[in-house]
Amino acid sequence: MAFSPSQYQAVIDKVNAKIPIIERNLSKVQQAGASTANAWYMPAGLGDLLMECVHEFVKAVTWLLEQVKELLKGALAPLYMWENAYTWENVRGVASGVAGEVTVSALGSTKDWTGASATAYTQAIAPQSAAASRLAAVADKTSTALSICAASGLVFYGAVAILCVQEVEITVGASVAAATGAAAPPALAVETTSALLTGAGLVGLIVGLLSLVGGQATQMTSIHGETIDTTAFPGGHWPTATTV
């Protein structure tokens, strides 16, 4: 899935919009639970059980909200990755262009030019093209790794948005369940289970994202190895353009 800045922003906006709705719904669950627990027809023990169910439900949803809010602190990362991937791909384009242009055939033949200068000219060209090719390869790998991470971020936060939508529905159901009289405790227990499953889904998403990003981190380590490889950069510098 390719990264789209506009689509990504829409996903983040959706997540941000659902958080206050869920928080308001939690308040409604607590209010409904308290009202039902204190109703004249509710036995004291059943009312206490209902409030315990309300407490467990609120705890489960609050935990989920805290995780989502923490994840939103890194929401700009995929966008920055996409922007930098684009920049590195531009670098690759320029470097590969240089590699193709800085060759003996492209710069002109030396068939009518002999002597030390002609030899030095020919010898100096090849390292320039090799260095540019190496730079293009490193830039391309860097761009690819960043692009994969950015696209993964879009998929990840898109999945988080879906979980938030589900959580809105769960909290609405819980507020109704909390007002069902004697049936409120078991009904609310069902909604709590749904909330816990949503939380488990979020954990699964995080684990999956960490696994993918870990793979790209390994790729970046490989890229670092290429950048410190001085095969195309004698002495750690760009090869000299002249030998005389």
Coordinates of C-alpha atoms in Angstrom, one line a residue:
M1 CA 0.0 0.0 0.0
A2 CA 1.5 3.3 -1.1
F3 CA 1.7 6.2 1.4
S4 CA -0.7 9.1 0.7
P5 CA -0.3 12.2 2.9
S6 CA -3.9 13.2 2.5
Q7 CA -5.2 9.8 3.3
Y8 CA -2.9 9.5 6.3
Q9 CA -4.0 12.9 7.7
A10 CA -7.6 11.7 7.3
V11 CA -6.9 8.6 9.3
I12 CA -5.2 10.6 12.1
D13 CA -8.1 13.0 12.2
K14 CA -10.5 10.1 12.5
V15 CA -8.6 8.7 15.5
N16 CA -8.4 12.1 17.2
A17 CA -12.2 12.6 16.6
K18 CA -13.1 9.3 18.2
I19 CA -11.2 9.8 21.5
P20 CA -13.5 12.5 23.0
I21 CA -16.6 10.5 21.9
I22 CA -15.4 7.5 23.7
E23 CA -14.6 9.6 26.8
R24 CA -18.1 11.1 26.8
N25 CA -19.6 7.6 26.3
L26 CA -17.6 6.4 29.3
S27 CA -19.2 9.1 31.4
K28 CA -22.6 8.0 30.2
V29 CA -21.8 4.4 31.2
Q30 CA -20.8 5.5 34.7
Q31 CA -23.9 7.7 35.1
A32 CA -26.3 4.9 33.8
G33 CA -24.6 2.4 36.0
A34 CA -24.9 4.5 39.1
S35 CA -28.5 5.3 38.4
T36 CA -29.4 1.7 37.9
A37 CA -27.4 0.5 40.9
N38 CA -29.3 3.0 43.2
A39 CA -32.7 2.3 41.8
W40 CA -35.3 1.2 44.3
Y41 CA -35.9 -2.1 42.6
M42 CA -32.2 -3.2 42.7
P43 CA -31.1 -5.4 45.6
A44 CA -28.0 -4.0 47.3
G45 CA -25.8 -6.9 46.4
L46 CA -26.8 -6.7 42.7
G47 CA -26.2 -2.9 42.7
D48 CA -22.7 -3.5 44.1
L49 CA -22.0 -6.1 41.4
L50 CA -23.2 -3.7 38.7
M51 CA -20.8 -0.9 39.9
E52 CA -18.0 -3.4 39.9
C53 CA -18.8 -4.3 36.3
V54 CA -18.9 -0.6 35.5
H55 CA -15.5 -0.2 37.1
E56 CA -14.0 -3.0 35.1
F57 CA -15.4 -1.7 31.9
V58 CA -14.1 1.8 32.4
K59 CA -10.7 0.4 33.3
A60 CA -10.5 -1.6 30.1
V61 CA -11.6 1.3 27.9
T62 CA -9.4 3.8 29.7
W63 CA -6.4 1.6 29.2
L64 CA -7.1 1.4 25.5
L65 CA -7.5 5.2 25.3
E66 CA -4.2 5.7 27.0
Q67 CA -2.4 3.5 24.5
V68 CA -4.0 5.3 21.6
K69 CA -3.0 8.7 23.0
E70 CA 0.6 7.4 23.4
L71 CA 0.6 6.1 19.8
L72 CA -0.6 9.5 18.5
K73 CA 2.5 11.1 19.9
G74 CA 4.4 9.4 17.1
A75 CA 1.8 10.1 14.4
L76 CA 4.1 12.5 12.6
A77 CA 6.8 9.9 12.1
P78 CA 5.3 8.2 9.0
L79 CA 4.9 11.6 7.3
Y80 CA 8.5 12.5 8.0
M81 CA 9.6 9.1 6.7
W82 CA 7.6 9.7 3.5
E83 CA 9.1 13.1 3.0
N84 CA 12.6 11.9 3.5
A85 CA 12.0 8.8 1.3
Y86 CA 11.1 11.3 -1.5
T87 CA 14.2 13.3 -0.9
W88 CA 16.5 10.3 -0.9
E89 CA 14.9 9.1 -4.2
N90 CA 15.7 12.5 -5.7
V91 CA 19.3 11.9 -4.5
R92 CA 19.3 8.5 -6.2
G93 CA 18.1 10.1 -9.4
V94 CA 20.8 12.7 -9.5
A95 CA 23.5 10.2 -8.5
S96 CA 22.5 7.6 -11.1
G97 CA 22.4 10.4 -13.7
V98 CA 26.0 11.4 -12.8
A99 CA 27.1 7.7 -12.9
G100 CA 25.7 7.4 -16.4
E101 CA 27.1 10.6 -17.7
V102 CA 30.6 10.4 -16.2
T103 CA 32.0 7.7 -18.5
V104 CA 34.6 7.6 -21.2
S105 CA 32.0 7.1 -23.9
A106 CA 29.8 9.9 -22.6
L107 CA 32.5 12.4 -22.0
G108 CA 34.2 11.8 -25.3
S109 CA 36.7 9.5 -27.0
T110 CA 40.5 9.7 -26.4
K111 CA 41.3 7.9 -29.6
D112 CA 43.0 11.0 -31.0
W113 CA 44.4 12.0 -27.7
T114 CA 47.5 10.2 -26.4
G115 CA 50.1 10.6 -23.7
A116 CA 50.1 11.0 -20.0
S117 CA 47.2 13.4 -19.9
A118 CA 45.0 11.1 -22.0
T119 CA 45.8 8.2 -19.7
A120 CA 45.2 10.2 -16.5
Y121 CA 41.9 11.4 -18.0
T122 CA 40.7 7.9 -18.7
Q123 CA 41.8 6.6 -15.3
A124 CA 40.1 9.4 -13.4
I125 CA 36.7 8.8 -15.0
A126 CA 35.9 5.3 -13.8
P127 CA 36.2 6.0 -10.1
Q128 CA 33.8 9.0 -10.5
S129 CA 31.1 6.8 -12.0
A130 CA 31.7 4.0 -9.4
A131 CA 31.3 6.5 -6.6
A132 CA 28.1 8.0 -8.0
S133 CA 26.7 4.5 -8.6
R134 CA 27.4 3.5 -4.9
L135 CA 25.7 6.7 -3.8
A136 CA 22.7 6.0 -5.9
A137 CA 22.5 2.4 -4.5
V138 CA 22.6 3.7 -0.9
A139 CA 20.1 6.4 -1.6
D140 CA 17.7 3.9 -3.2
K141 CA 17.9 1.4 -0.3
T142 CA 17.4 4.2 2.2
S143 CA 14.4 5.5 0.3
T144 CA 12.9 2.0 0.1
A145 CA 13.3 1.4 3.8
L146 CA 11.7 4.7 4.7
S147 CA 8.8 4.2 2.2
I148 CA 8.0 0.8 3.7
C149 CA 7.9 2.2 7.2
A150 CA 5.7 5.1 6.1
A151 CA 3.3 2.8 4.3
S152 CA 3.2 0.5 7.3
G153 CA 2.4 3.5 9.5
L154 CA -0.6 4.3 7.3
V155 CA -1.8 0.8 7.6
F156 CA -1.2 0.7 11.4
Y157 CA -3.0 3.9 12.2
G158 CA -5.8 3.0 9.8
A159 CA -6.3 -0.2 11.9
V160 CA -6.2 1.9 15.1
A161 CA -8.9 4.1 13.6
I162 CA -11.0 1.0 13.0
L163 CA -10.5 -0.1 16.6
C164 CA -11.6 3.3 17.8
V165 CA -14.8 3.1 15.8
Q166 CA -15.4 -0.3 17.3
E167 CA -14.8 1.1 20.8
V168 CA -17.3 3.9 20.2
E169 CA -19.9 1.2 19.4
I170 CA -18.9 -0.8 22.4
T171 CA -19.2 2.2 24.8
V172 CA -22.7 3.0 23.3
G173 CA -23.7 -0.6 23.9
A174 CA -22.3 -0.5 27.4
S175 CA -24.3 2.7 28.3
V176 CA -27.5 0.9 27.2
A177 CA -26.5 -2.3 29.0
A178 CA -25.8 -0.4 32.3
A179 CA -29.5 0.8 32.3
T180 CA -31.1 -2.6 31.8
G181 CA -32.0 -3.2 35.5
A182 CA -31.3 -6.6 36.9
A183 CA -29.8 -7.8 33.6
A184 CA -27.2 -5.0 33.7
P185 CA -24.3 -6.9 35.3
P186 CA -24.2 -9.8 32.7
A187 CA -24.9 -7.4 29.8
L188 CA -22.1 -5.1 30.9
A189 CA -19.8 -8.0 31.3
V190 CA -20.3 -8.9 27.7
E191 CA -19.3 -5.3 26.6
T192 CA -16.3 -5.5 28.9
T193 CA -15.2 -8.6 27.1
S194 CA -15.5 -6.8 23.8
A195 CA -13.5 -3.9 25.1
L196 CA -10.8 -6.3 26.3
L197 CA -10.7 -8.0 22.9
T198 CA -10.3 -4.6 21.2
G199 CA -7.4 -3.9 23.5
A200 CA -5.8 -7.3 22.6
G201 CA -6.3 -6.3 19.0
L202 CA -4.4 -3.1 19.6
V203 CA -1.5 -5.0 21.3
G204 CA -1.4 -7.3 18.3
L205 CA -1.1 -4.4 15.9
I206 CA 1.7 -2.9 17.9
V207 CA 3.6 -6.2 18.0
G208 CA 3.2 -6.5 14.2
L209 CA 4.4 -3.0 13.6
L210 CA 7.4 -3.5 15.8
S211 CA 8.3 -6.6 13.9
L212 CA 8.2 -4.9 10.6
V213 CA 10.1 -1.8 11.7
G214 CA 12.6 -4.1 13.3
G215 CA 13.2 -5.6 9.9
Q216 CA 13.7 -2.2 8.4
A217 CA 16.1 -1.3 11.2
T218 CA 18.2 -4.3 10.2
Q219 CA 18.1 -3.0 6.6
M220 CA 19.3 0.4 7.8
T221 CA 22.2 -1.3 9.6
S222 CA 23.1 -2.9 6.3
I223 CA 22.9 0.5 4.6
H224 CA 25.2 1.9 7.3
G225 CA 27.7 -0.8 6.4
E226 CA 27.6 0.3 2.8
T227 CA 28.2 3.9 3.7
I228 CA 31.3 3.1 5.6
D229 CA 32.6 0.8 2.9
T230 CA 35.4 2.8 1.3
T231 CA 35.7 0.6 -1.8
A232 CA 34.3 3.4 -4.0
F233 CA 35.6 6.2 -1.7
P234 CA 39.4 5.9 -1.2
G235 CA 40.3 7.2 2.2
G236 CA 36.7 7.9 3.0
H237 CA 36.5 10.7 0.4
W238 CA 35.1 11.2 -3.0
P239 CA 37.7 10.0 -5.6
T240 CA 39.9 12.7 -6.9
A241 CA 38.9 13.9 -10.4
T242 CA 42.5 14.2 -11.6
T243 CA 45.7 12.1 -11.3
V244 CA 48.1 14.7 -12.7

